[in-house]
Amino acid sequence: MSEQTLSNLMHEDRRFEPPAGLAADANVKEEAYARADSDREAFWASAAERLDWGQKWDQVLDWSNPPFAKWFVGGTINASVNCVDRHVDAGNGDKVALHWIGEPEDDTRDITYAQLKDEVSKAANALTGLGVQKGDRVAIYMPMIPEVVVAMLACARIGAPHTVVFGGFSADALASRITDCGAKVVITADGGYRRGAPSALKPAVDEAVTKLEDDELASKVLVVRRTGQDVDWDDDRDVWWHEAVDNASADHEPELHDAEHPLFVMYTSGSTGKPKGILHTTGGYLTGTSFTHWEVFDLKDDDVYWCTADVGWITGHSYMVYGPLANGATQVMFEGTPEKGRWWQIVQDYKVTLFYTAPTAIRTFMKQGREIPDAYDMSSLRLLGSVGEPINPEAYVWYREVIGGDRCPVVDTWWQTETGQIMISPLPGVTAGKPGSAMKALPGIAADVVDDDAQSVGNGNGGYLVLKEPWPAMLRTLWGDDERFKDTYWSRWKGLYFAGDGAKLDDDGDIWLLGRVDDVMNVSGHRLSTTEIESALVSHPKVAEAAVVGAADETTGQAVCAFVILRDSAGDGGEDIVEELRKHVAKEIGAIAKPRQIMVVAELPKTRSGKIMRRLLKDVAEDREVGDVTTLADSTVMDLIKSKSSGSS
Ligand code: WTA
């Protein structure tokens, strides 16, 4: 976002007060800010009290060895028991946990908490039967079907940390994640449905397995039959879910795990090539996600909540699986993608009250026109959430008016894979929302915007977003790499967590997020690393050098734009070179990383010390006047690139 747009934004003077009824009856009221400020640990301890513990903790927070935090030290807890058993024990076994809606119309299943408990128990027994023990890692590569939730909770139950790999990632990406975290078992499906047709998953697992160097890795693959398509089968390795799980006992005595027992590893793009394995542990993560889910969405007993995220991302983990289920919520889970009126049909049919999605989706619907949502009765909605990228004021207002009938507050929630829980957001019963601002840190969270010297910038100024105090769902480290954890997040300024985002404080001290300040792009709310895509391009035999930038895109926020230099031996690369390279990136990383645009160039703009000046390439990709070129080793390079780009697209 340019400074110009930003200053326009910050003169935004529309305000939306919370609806009176919601304000009067809100789960969390204004007093919470002061209460948390006066005793942060006591505040989080009371949030933890909402969960069922075995042994209570002796100490709320151990921060004696920063940046390695321990929360609820000495406490024991089981995440799966908190997400299922305790609701059944409280007499809510018949409450619907998941209204699951498959992509093919009429393919639906309602699953109650009692049924979920049985399924999770069976799956836990089946995993134990396959040799999975507490502490072993399990990779999950599945479509949006109920079994993915069952699989995650079964892993949590036996204390086997899961790593869910988004189904859109390639075999290579899956293999590298299995290797990095040492996953012994993989849970997958034959395929899932994408845009009306079955799309295979098992072949990617088969291919990933051939790339593994250690026989202990992925020694068993548990396969759900979803589409019924043909799959290759290895009798020693592959096991059908419907044989192993359906025949297992529904009695499973869960063990209580230490509050700091690893719950899962979620890989995310960093500013260097190799994805980072973000480690989350049990007690603090569950406290942070369940509390904020209840707080920010103002969850009530009879709400029907729907988060549209895929379970392969952190939003799916925190706000589709662990947060809502720990709170005993009824939710919608949809296998498909947003097509025309299908989402709004679901809102109407299931009387969805709380809805959580990403700005990219909202902008897409805006483009399609309001006639589509206007054809449905969405009067059940009472609150709307946004996550994943900055929401521009126009999209915010459209969302509020067209989807929310001008009565639902919009909560713009800022957080990250690393933070585990929502950190900055309006409180729906307290805050007068400003379109485009995530407003301020939630009670119990300490955020600030600082300059290069770690000084608060003060109201009216911009800088870097930092977090100043530990919080329960914070990442504990990067899997197997404590040094990289320290370097990445804690080394820039002593004692401050650096989020990688730029932000501004407006005159009222409210926070406006400005996007990443590192080499991470945000495409449709998905994090992609420029370096990772550059390495994928350079691994193609015809490519000598590559530079990737995220260029502003009206719908997806940012889009991947690549500049490549071909090897001499490749000549002009051939007619289909661009398509060939796009496919190559999809194969190496996944379809989401495919560049929107690839320009074949003769040179890249470099400084005298050889650093590529991505800023200038971004100017080209965004069709802007190219900025200051005086530090370039050869300033004519940009003229060459520009003449090239005006001829292509
Ligand atoms: C961006 C997704 C502006 C931000 C939960 C962050 C946002 C990255 C917002 C994390 C928001 C997320 N406003 N930007 N409300 N929410 N971001 O790890 O750049 O996939 O650092 O977690 O998304 O992406 P991640």
XYZ file of C-alpha atoms and ligand atoms in Angstrom:
674
model
C 0.000 0.000 0.000
C 1.501 3.363 -0.942
C 1.908 6.247 1.471
C -0.657 8.160 -0.569
C -3.369 5.498 -0.214
C -2.428 5.185 3.395
C -2.920 8.803 4.232
C -6.269 8.661 2.444
C -7.168 5.656 4.515
C -6.234 7.292 7.721
C -8.660 10.096 7.066
C -11.407 7.535 7.069
C -14.052 8.987 9.316
C -16.830 6.431 9.124
C -17.482 4.778 12.481
C -19.735 1.851 13.275
C -20.935 1.579 16.851
C -21.624 -1.900 18.252
C -25.293 -2.908 18.079
C -26.946 -2.078 21.420
C -28.154 -5.623 22.092
C -24.763 -7.138 21.407
C -23.047 -4.527 23.570
C -25.370 -5.116 26.519
C -24.943 -8.871 26.426
C -21.314 -9.131 25.223
C -19.098 -11.933 26.537
C -16.262 -9.474 27.027
C -16.808 -5.866 28.039
C -14.676 -2.748 28.292
C -13.491 -3.515 31.830
C -11.442 -6.457 30.485
C -8.721 -4.119 29.156
C -8.031 -2.631 32.583
C -8.325 -5.974 34.324
C -5.749 -7.503 31.980
C -3.456 -4.493 32.331
C -3.479 -4.673 36.097
C -2.566 -8.382 36.176
C -1.900 -9.993 32.825
C -1.131 -13.426 34.231
C -4.252 -13.498 36.372
C -6.243 -12.534 33.287
C -4.891 -15.473 31.283
C -5.245 -17.817 34.238
C -8.956 -17.008 34.348
C -9.139 -17.696 30.596
C -7.476 -21.075 31.216
C -10.075 -21.836 33.882
C -12.647 -22.152 31.097
C -10.957 -25.436 30.127
C -10.871 -28.824 31.880
C -7.498 -29.603 33.401
C -6.186 -32.739 35.129
C -3.519 -31.282 37.350
C -3.836 -27.505 37.812
C -0.732 -25.463 36.987
C 1.754 -24.288 39.642
C 2.861 -21.252 37.681
C 0.963 -19.298 35.012
C 4.007 -18.169 33.022
C 7.665 -19.080 33.167
C 9.555 -16.397 31.219
C 12.867 -16.976 32.957
C 14.553 -18.058 29.743
C 13.225 -15.720 27.045
C 12.240 -16.088 24.257
C 11.314 -19.623 25.334
C 8.003 -19.319 27.179
C 6.260 -21.915 29.272
C 2.603 -21.384 30.135
C 0.600 -23.119 32.853
C 3.666 -24.889 34.140
C 2.945 -28.174 35.901
C -0.596 -28.358 34.521
C -1.866 -31.419 32.644
C -4.530 -31.361 29.961
C -5.823 -33.229 26.929
C -6.905 -31.059 23.974
C -9.150 -33.751 22.515
C -10.989 -34.248 25.806
C -11.582 -30.504 25.934
C -12.883 -30.457 22.364
C -15.230 -33.440 22.631
C -15.548 -35.530 25.816
C -16.282 -32.671 28.144
C -19.241 -31.482 26.088
C -20.666 -35.001 26.060
C -20.083 -35.301 29.805
C -21.890 -31.999 30.321
C -24.995 -33.410 28.631
C -24.439 -31.791 25.216
C -23.681 -34.994 23.313
C -26.627 -34.412 20.983
C -25.515 -30.926 20.008
C -24.278 -30.704 16.426
C -20.536 -30.101 16.324
C -20.214 -30.057 12.538
C -22.727 -29.386 9.822
C -20.497 -30.784 7.115
C -21.348 -29.831 3.537
C -19.585 -31.637 0.716
C -18.883 -30.035 -2.605
C -21.345 -32.198 -4.531
C -24.798 -30.770 -3.712
C -26.813 -32.930 -1.276
C -23.669 -34.542 0.101
C -24.049 -33.479 3.731
C -23.502 -34.938 7.193
C -24.386 -33.601 10.622
C -22.048 -34.838 13.331
C -22.932 -34.446 16.999
C -20.433 -34.101 19.805
C -21.240 -37.675 20.934
C -20.556 -39.014 17.434
C -17.387 -36.967 17.181
C -16.183 -38.414 20.470
C -16.714 -41.961 19.190
C -14.949 -41.247 15.912
C -11.997 -39.583 17.603
C -11.692 -42.463 20.082
C -11.740 -45.034 17.286
C -9.162 -43.138 15.286
C -6.948 -42.818 18.375
C -7.135 -46.588 18.855
C -6.410 -47.169 15.172
C -3.365 -44.891 15.234
C -2.048 -46.697 18.298
C -2.626 -49.937 16.381
C -0.439 -48.591 13.569
C 2.360 -48.054 16.057
C 1.936 -44.340 16.714
C 3.096 -43.450 20.200
C 3.038 -40.305 22.262
C 5.560 -37.849 20.802
C 5.598 -39.410 17.306
C 4.707 -37.020 14.495
C 1.854 -37.623 12.061
C 1.454 -35.773 8.751
C -2.085 -35.047 7.562
C -2.766 -34.298 3.874
C -6.495 -34.256 3.389
C -9.440 -32.479 1.822
C -12.052 -30.631 3.905
C -13.902 -33.684 5.142
C -14.893 -34.503 8.743
C -12.164 -37.138 8.940
C -9.522 -34.417 8.906
C -10.931 -33.005 12.149
C -11.184 -36.520 13.584
C -7.572 -37.225 12.577
C -6.248 -34.042 14.215
C -8.130 -34.641 17.456
C -7.077 -38.318 17.526
C -3.427 -37.250 17.257
C -3.935 -34.694 20.034
C -5.593 -37.340 22.158
C -2.611 -39.674 22.098
C -0.097 -36.841 22.236
C 1.263 -37.342 18.701
C 1.884 -33.860 17.244
C 0.288 -33.481 13.833
C 1.479 -31.489 10.895
C -1.309 -30.687 8.486
C -0.087 -29.991 4.963
C -2.520 -28.029 2.772
C -3.964 -30.326 0.075
C -2.945 -27.818 -2.616
C 0.752 -28.338 -1.893
C 2.849 -30.541 -4.155
C 4.443 -33.930 -3.468
C 7.800 -32.173 -3.049
C 6.433 -29.790 -0.445
C 4.799 -32.701 1.385
C 8.019 -34.752 1.330
C 10.075 -31.894 2.736
C 7.622 -31.377 5.588
C 7.482 -35.101 6.401
C 11.274 -35.125 6.482
C 11.685 -31.954 8.513
C 9.418 -33.075 11.305
C 10.136 -36.790 10.996
C 6.538 -37.939 10.470
C 6.102 -41.660 10.944
C 2.576 -41.904 9.578
C 0.667 -39.960 6.923
C -3.117 -39.642 6.898
C -4.655 -38.823 3.531
C -7.604 -39.574 1.220
C -7.899 -40.987 -2.272
C -8.953 -37.495 -3.316
C -11.330 -34.628 -2.692
C -13.758 -32.625 -4.801
C -12.595 -29.424 -6.461
C -14.944 -27.424 -8.673
C -17.300 -30.284 -9.304
C -14.757 -32.981 -10.110
C -12.785 -35.474 -8.036
C -9.188 -34.420 -7.642
C -6.578 -36.936 -6.538
C -4.440 -36.666 -3.389
C -3.064 -40.178 -2.870
C -0.728 -40.057 -5.931
C 1.042 -37.046 -4.401
C 1.582 -39.027 -1.200
C 2.893 -41.989 -3.224
C 5.295 -39.674 -4.996
C 6.350 -37.995 -1.760
C 7.106 -41.372 -0.208
C 9.566 -42.208 -2.996
C 11.516 -39.067 -2.123
C 12.007 -39.928 1.540
C 15.437 -41.090 2.527
C 14.589 -42.793 5.796
C 12.377 -45.938 5.927
C 10.994 -44.898 9.293
C 9.318 -41.897 7.664
C 5.766 -42.392 6.411
C 6.053 -46.101 7.105
C 2.247 -46.248 7.227
C -0.249 -44.299 5.141
C -3.845 -44.247 6.353
C -6.245 -43.509 3.479
C -9.833 -42.260 3.676
C -11.994 -43.314 0.752
C -13.666 -40.075 -0.287
C -14.063 -40.046 -4.065
C -13.759 -43.768 -4.833
C -11.237 -43.128 -7.606
C -8.608 -45.763 -8.390
C -5.440 -45.584 -6.331
C -2.157 -47.448 -6.380
C -1.798 -49.601 -3.308
C 1.201 -50.796 -1.338
C 0.047 -53.634 0.924
C 2.836 -53.103 3.429
C 2.352 -49.404 3.795
C -1.176 -48.403 2.892
C -4.153 -48.960 5.171
C -7.773 -47.999 4.491
C -9.299 -45.717 7.093
C -12.657 -47.534 6.848
C -10.939 -50.788 7.767
C -8.630 -49.555 10.507
C -10.821 -46.886 12.103
C -14.340 -48.178 11.608
C -13.416 -51.498 13.196
C -11.611 -49.999 16.167
C -13.167 -49.688 19.616
C -14.997 -46.467 20.486
C -13.606 -46.658 24.008
C -10.393 -44.825 24.474
C -9.037 -43.772 27.840
C -7.191 -40.524 27.194
C -3.944 -39.700 28.908
C -3.403 -36.220 30.307
C -0.435 -34.477 28.717
C 1.844 -31.832 30.101
C 0.605 -28.304 29.308
C 3.763 -27.787 27.246
C 3.445 -31.056 25.318
C 3.741 -30.327 21.546
C 0.296 -30.200 19.927
C 1.223 -29.523 16.327
C 3.736 -28.167 13.870
C 2.471 -25.896 11.100
C 4.841 -24.998 8.290
C 4.771 -21.470 6.983
C 6.821 -19.422 4.548
C 9.583 -17.297 5.928
C 11.772 -14.734 4.265
C 14.333 -17.388 3.414
C 13.702 -20.405 1.214
C 13.055 -23.166 3.725
C 9.577 -23.246 5.321
C 9.565 -22.838 9.081
C 7.952 -25.442 11.333
C 5.996 -23.366 13.837
C 5.586 -25.344 17.056
C 2.488 -24.934 19.197
C 1.993 -26.672 22.525
C -1.156 -27.727 24.315
C -2.340 -25.750 27.348
C -1.486 -22.210 26.272
C -2.595 -22.727 22.684
C -5.965 -24.104 23.719
C -6.429 -21.309 26.256
C -5.558 -18.578 23.738
C -7.667 -19.926 20.887
C -10.760 -20.908 22.857
C -10.824 -17.683 24.848
C -10.376 -15.376 21.837
C -12.923 -17.347 19.812
C -15.481 -16.752 22.585
C -14.376 -13.143 23.017
C -13.981 -11.861 19.448
C -16.952 -13.723 17.945
C -19.028 -13.233 21.101
C -19.991 -16.890 20.872
C -23.312 -17.878 22.450
C -24.768 -21.332 22.966
C -27.154 -21.210 20.022
C -24.797 -19.637 17.485
C -24.008 -21.313 14.181
C -20.446 -20.381 13.365
C -18.733 -20.707 10.006
C -15.061 -20.143 9.282
C -14.367 -20.610 5.582
C -10.628 -21.290 5.966
C -9.073 -24.561 4.876
C -7.870 -26.697 7.726
C -4.421 -26.725 6.089
C -3.781 -23.184 7.372
C -3.518 -21.796 10.879
C -6.976 -20.203 10.706
C -8.436 -23.664 10.159
C -6.509 -24.998 13.151
C -7.294 -22.222 15.633
C -10.744 -21.085 14.526
C -12.267 -24.164 12.924
C -10.864 -26.975 14.994
C -9.421 -26.149 18.405
C -11.053 -22.830 19.406
C -14.668 -23.531 18.396
C -14.680 -27.191 19.421
C -13.152 -26.419 22.816
C -16.048 -23.965 23.199
C -18.639 -26.584 22.218
C -19.786 -24.516 19.228
C -21.967 -25.701 16.356
C -20.265 -24.953 13.089
C -20.455 -25.311 9.353
C -17.620 -27.001 7.486
C -17.666 -26.747 3.682
C -15.594 -28.833 1.296
C -15.950 -26.557 -1.716
C -14.694 -23.213 -2.907
C -16.743 -20.009 -3.063
C -18.744 -20.205 -6.236
C -21.423 -17.697 -7.016
C -24.281 -18.038 -4.545
C -23.269 -21.300 -2.875
C -21.879 -19.694 0.289
C -24.970 -17.548 0.771
C -27.212 -20.534 0.160
C -25.377 -22.245 3.026
C -25.769 -19.196 5.280
C -29.505 -19.210 4.522
C -30.014 -22.976 4.886
C -28.040 -23.406 8.092
C -28.960 -20.016 9.596
C -25.336 -19.111 10.120
C -24.933 -16.388 12.755
C -21.144 -15.837 12.907
C -19.134 -15.768 9.695
C -15.337 -15.556 9.302
C -13.590 -15.191 5.958
C -10.745 -13.433 4.108
C -10.731 -10.079 2.262
C -9.832 -11.803 -1.021
C -13.141 -13.639 -1.013
C -14.999 -10.444 -0.186
C -13.326 -8.560 -3.035
C -14.197 -11.382 -5.446
C -17.856 -11.199 -4.434
C -17.806 -7.430 -4.778
C -16.655 -7.807 -8.366
C -19.412 -10.314 -9.135
C -22.034 -7.859 -7.913
C -24.449 -7.641 -5.023
C -27.341 -9.247 -6.948
C -25.904 -12.656 -6.073
C -25.897 -12.357 -2.242
C -29.031 -10.179 -2.365
C -30.999 -13.180 -3.586
C -30.585 -14.983 -0.245
C -32.035 -14.476 3.207
C -29.045 -13.841 5.424
C -30.916 -12.263 8.306
C -29.517 -14.933 10.669
C -26.060 -13.308 10.537
C -25.102 -11.203 13.549
C -21.323 -10.812 13.289
C -18.724 -10.890 10.497
C -14.999 -11.491 10.759
C -12.069 -10.877 8.434
C -8.585 -12.349 8.524
C -5.403 -12.909 6.579
C -4.625 -9.571 4.942
C -5.454 -5.929 5.302
C -9.109 -5.290 4.457
C -9.515 -2.125 2.440
C -12.269 0.221 3.668
C -14.443 -0.293 0.575
C -14.426 -4.070 0.999
C -15.133 -3.656 4.724
C -18.137 -1.416 4.056
C -19.439 -3.685 1.294
C -19.105 -6.709 3.582
C -20.946 -4.894 6.348
C -23.743 -3.602 4.135
C -24.313 -6.339 1.604
C -23.512 -9.471 3.592
C -24.230 -8.096 7.050
C -27.373 -6.114 6.174
C -25.782 -3.068 7.825
C -26.493 -4.523 11.252
C -23.534 -6.865 11.866
C -20.268 -5.572 13.299
C -17.144 -6.483 11.322
C -14.164 -7.699 13.318
C -10.915 -7.315 11.395
C -8.587 -9.735 13.173
C -4.804 -9.518 12.903
C -2.696 -12.497 13.869
C -0.251 -15.042 12.415
C 0.623 -18.722 12.313
C 3.199 -17.814 14.935
C 0.831 -16.019 17.298
C -1.625 -18.938 17.216
C -4.462 -16.727 18.439
C -6.048 -13.417 17.399
C -3.974 -10.533 18.770
C -5.394 -7.293 17.377
C -9.104 -6.890 16.780
C -12.114 -4.837 17.749
C -14.236 -6.233 20.568
C -17.648 -6.534 18.913
C -19.595 -5.330 21.939
C -17.233 -2.491 22.812
C -15.399 -1.006 19.847
C -16.751 1.523 17.372
C -15.228 0.009 14.212
C -13.300 2.009 11.632
C -13.278 0.462 8.155
C -9.739 -0.683 7.383
C -8.341 -0.692 10.909
C -7.830 -3.746 13.101
C -8.133 -1.247 15.978
C -6.173 -2.336 19.039
C -4.559 -5.201 20.885
C -7.021 -7.463 22.671
C -7.077 -7.460 26.489
C -4.006 -9.321 27.737
C -1.984 -8.599 24.584
C 0.719 -5.922 24.397
C 1.347 -4.599 20.866
C 3.129 -1.464 19.720
C 4.479 0.202 16.604
C 8.169 1.080 16.828
C 10.901 2.699 14.748
C 14.333 1.308 13.834
C 15.565 2.000 17.351
C 12.681 0.176 19.026
C 11.112 3.439 20.186
C 7.311 3.747 20.082
C 6.439 5.881 17.074
C 3.482 7.508 18.827
C 0.108 8.422 17.351
C 0.010 9.534 13.761
C 3.182 7.655 12.734
C 4.214 4.432 11.036
C 6.806 1.765 11.802
C 7.102 -1.909 12.642
C 4.516 -3.925 14.544
C 5.937 -5.633 17.643
C 4.574 -7.627 20.559
C 5.965 -6.717 23.932
C 4.759 -9.424 26.284
C 4.394 -13.202 25.903
C 0.885 -14.600 25.270
C -0.510 -18.101 25.837
C -0.766 -19.380 22.224
C 2.585 -17.992 21.102
C 4.844 -20.284 19.114
C 7.354 -21.988 21.395
C 10.113 -22.434 18.832
C 10.725 -23.584 15.266
C 10.726 -27.332 15.038
C 14.293 -28.495 15.586
C 15.773 -25.019 15.202
C 15.913 -22.856 18.350
C 18.554 -20.601 16.804
C 16.451 -19.741 13.783
C 13.527 -19.062 16.145
C 15.620 -16.539 18.078
C 17.091 -14.990 14.943
C 13.854 -14.656 13.042
C 11.611 -13.136 15.666
C 13.647 -11.883 18.603
C 16.993 -10.657 17.356
C 16.041 -7.332 15.797
C 15.251 -5.635 19.107
C 15.930 -7.007 22.551
C 12.836 -8.348 24.277
C 10.452 -7.579 21.424
C 8.759 -10.050 19.092
C 9.040 -8.751 15.525
C 6.026 -9.811 13.487
C 7.356 -8.854 10.036
C 4.460 -6.426 9.422
C 4.482 -2.690 8.961
C 1.792 -0.685 10.766
C 0.665 2.834 11.569
C -0.992 4.331 14.600
C -3.665 6.871 13.744
C -4.408 9.952 15.791
C -6.574 7.933 18.173
C -3.829 5.329 18.606
C -5.692 2.703 16.539
C -3.605 0.275 14.484
C -3.621 0.075 10.670
C -1.771 -2.911 9.234
C 0.262 -2.204 6.129
C 1.451 -5.622 5.002
C 4.782 -7.398 5.244
C 8.060 -5.558 5.427
C 10.132 -8.669 4.644
C 10.326 -10.919 1.594
C 7.029 -12.572 2.338
C 4.094 -12.067 -0.028
C 0.453 -12.387 0.866
C -1.553 -13.837 -1.999
C -5.238 -14.384 -1.229
C -4.326 -14.437 2.437
C -1.738 -17.173 1.899
C 1.843 -16.570 2.849
C 4.405 -17.200 0.153
C 8.087 -16.515 0.227
C 9.747 -14.711 -2.679
C 12.951 -16.689 -2.107
C 11.154 -20.013 -2.123
C 9.592 -19.266 -5.522
C 12.899 -17.954 -6.850
C 14.601 -21.220 -5.861
C 11.840 -23.189 -7.553
C 12.337 -21.202 -10.775
C 16.099 -21.536 -10.682
C 15.771 -25.296 -10.264
C 14.374 -25.413 -13.830
C 17.123 -26.386 -16.313
C 16.418 -23.432 -18.610
C 16.623 -20.751 -15.913
C 19.827 -18.998 -14.925
C 18.468 -16.413 -12.488
C 15.136 -15.357 -11.110
C 13.679 -12.533 -9.055
C 10.187 -12.590 -7.626
C 8.091 -9.747 -6.269
C 4.584 -9.433 -4.878
C 2.681 -6.887 -6.964
C -0.537 -5.259 -5.810
C -3.583 -7.085 -7.160
C -7.148 -5.857 -6.917
C -8.577 -9.220 -5.919
C -5.861 -11.341 -4.351
C -4.146 -8.495 -2.452
C -0.819 -9.374 -3.968
C 0.116 -11.502 -6.961
C 3.345 -13.317 -7.732
C 5.383 -11.659 -10.517
C 8.610 -13.227 -11.672
C 11.498 -11.960 -13.754
C 13.776 -14.645 -15.167
C 17.010 -14.759 -17.068
C 17.332 -17.875 -19.230
C 20.500 -19.888 -19.642
C 22.352 -19.360 -22.902
C 21.787 -22.997 -23.770
C 18.016 -22.451 -23.585
C 18.003 -19.944 -26.437
C 14.764 -17.963 -26.250
C 13.243 -20.777 -24.190
C 10.674 -21.677 -26.810
C 7.162 -20.401 -27.281
C 5.683 -21.986 -24.208
C 8.439 -21.067 -21.823
C 6.195 -18.984 -19.562
C 3.615 -21.741 -19.187
C 6.375 -24.305 -18.712
C 7.838 -22.280 -15.847
C 4.464 -21.661 -14.241
C 3.813 -25.400 -14.247
C 7.234 -26.037 -12.822
C 6.539 -23.775 -9.838
C 3.218 -25.557 -9.274
C 5.026 -28.869 -9.238
C 7.768 -27.705 -6.887
C 5.573 -25.850 -4.398
C 1.905 -26.012 -5.324
C -0.610 -24.333 -7.585
C -1.063 -21.404 -5.178
C 2.526 -20.320 -5.840
C 2.175 -20.134 -9.652
C 3.314 -16.697 -10.817
C 0.548 -14.562 -12.328
C 3.119 -13.119 -14.653
C 6.601 -14.188 -15.771
C 8.831 -11.847 -17.751
C 11.870 -13.195 -19.503
C 14.560 -10.519 -19.283
C 18.209 -10.182 -20.258
C 19.374 -8.625 -16.997
C 18.156 -8.000 -13.469
C 18.651 -4.711 -11.650
C 21.469 -5.168 -9.147
C 23.344 -2.950 -6.772
C 27.117 -2.741 -7.010
C 27.330 -5.376 -4.303
C 25.185 -7.725 -6.393
C 21.906 -7.483 -4.476
C 18.786 -7.618 -6.648
C 16.708 -4.456 -6.242
C 13.251 -5.935 -5.968
C 11.795 -2.511 -5.237
C 12.431 -1.500 -8.853
C 10.971 -4.714 -10.216
C 7.902 -4.071 -8.127
C 7.540 -0.690 -9.810
C 7.552 -2.456 -13.176
C 5.144 -5.152 -12.063
C 2.760 -2.544 -10.676
C 3.113 -0.438 -13.785
C 4.522 2.564 -11.969
C 7.184 5.055 -12.747
C 10.439 3.354 -11.788
C 11.978 4.839 -8.628
C 15.520 5.860 -7.799
C 18.034 3.872 -9.853
C 21.218 5.613 -8.744
C 22.484 2.685 -6.674
C 22.291 0.296 -9.615
C 25.514 -1.093 -11.013
C 24.116 -0.490 -14.493
C 21.234 1.947 -14.674
C 20.354 1.118 -18.284
C 19.079 -2.275 -17.140
C 15.765 -0.817 -16.086
C 15.158 0.715 -19.499
C 15.660 -2.703 -21.046
C 13.272 -4.349 -18.627
C 10.669 -1.655 -19.051
C 10.724 -1.833 -22.831
C 10.283 -5.576 -22.487
C 7.389 -5.319 -20.038
C 5.387 -2.903 -22.142
C 5.397 -5.544 -24.845
C 4.271 -8.424 -22.615
C 1.816 -9.141 -19.849
C -1.235 -10.855 7.418
C -3.026 -15.831 9.115
C -3.700 -7.244 7.911
C -0.019 -10.257 8.118
C -3.907 -15.722 10.367
C 0.502 -11.412 8.925
C -3.139 -9.449 8.210
C 0.240 -12.578 8.024
C -4.329 -9.656 8.957
C 0.081 -13.874 8.772
C -5.211 -8.555 9.132
C -3.195 -11.512 8.870
N -4.846 -7.372 8.597
N -2.837 -8.240 7.697
N -6.355 -8.663 9.783
N -4.327 -10.954 9.347
N -2.480 -10.618 8.168
O 0.587 -16.805 9.233
O 0.907 -9.844 7.154
O -1.017 -17.162 7.309
O 1.874 -11.291 9.243
O -1.751 -16.198 9.487
O -0.985 -12.249 7.349
O -0.305 -14.896 7.894
P -0.585 -16.352 8.446
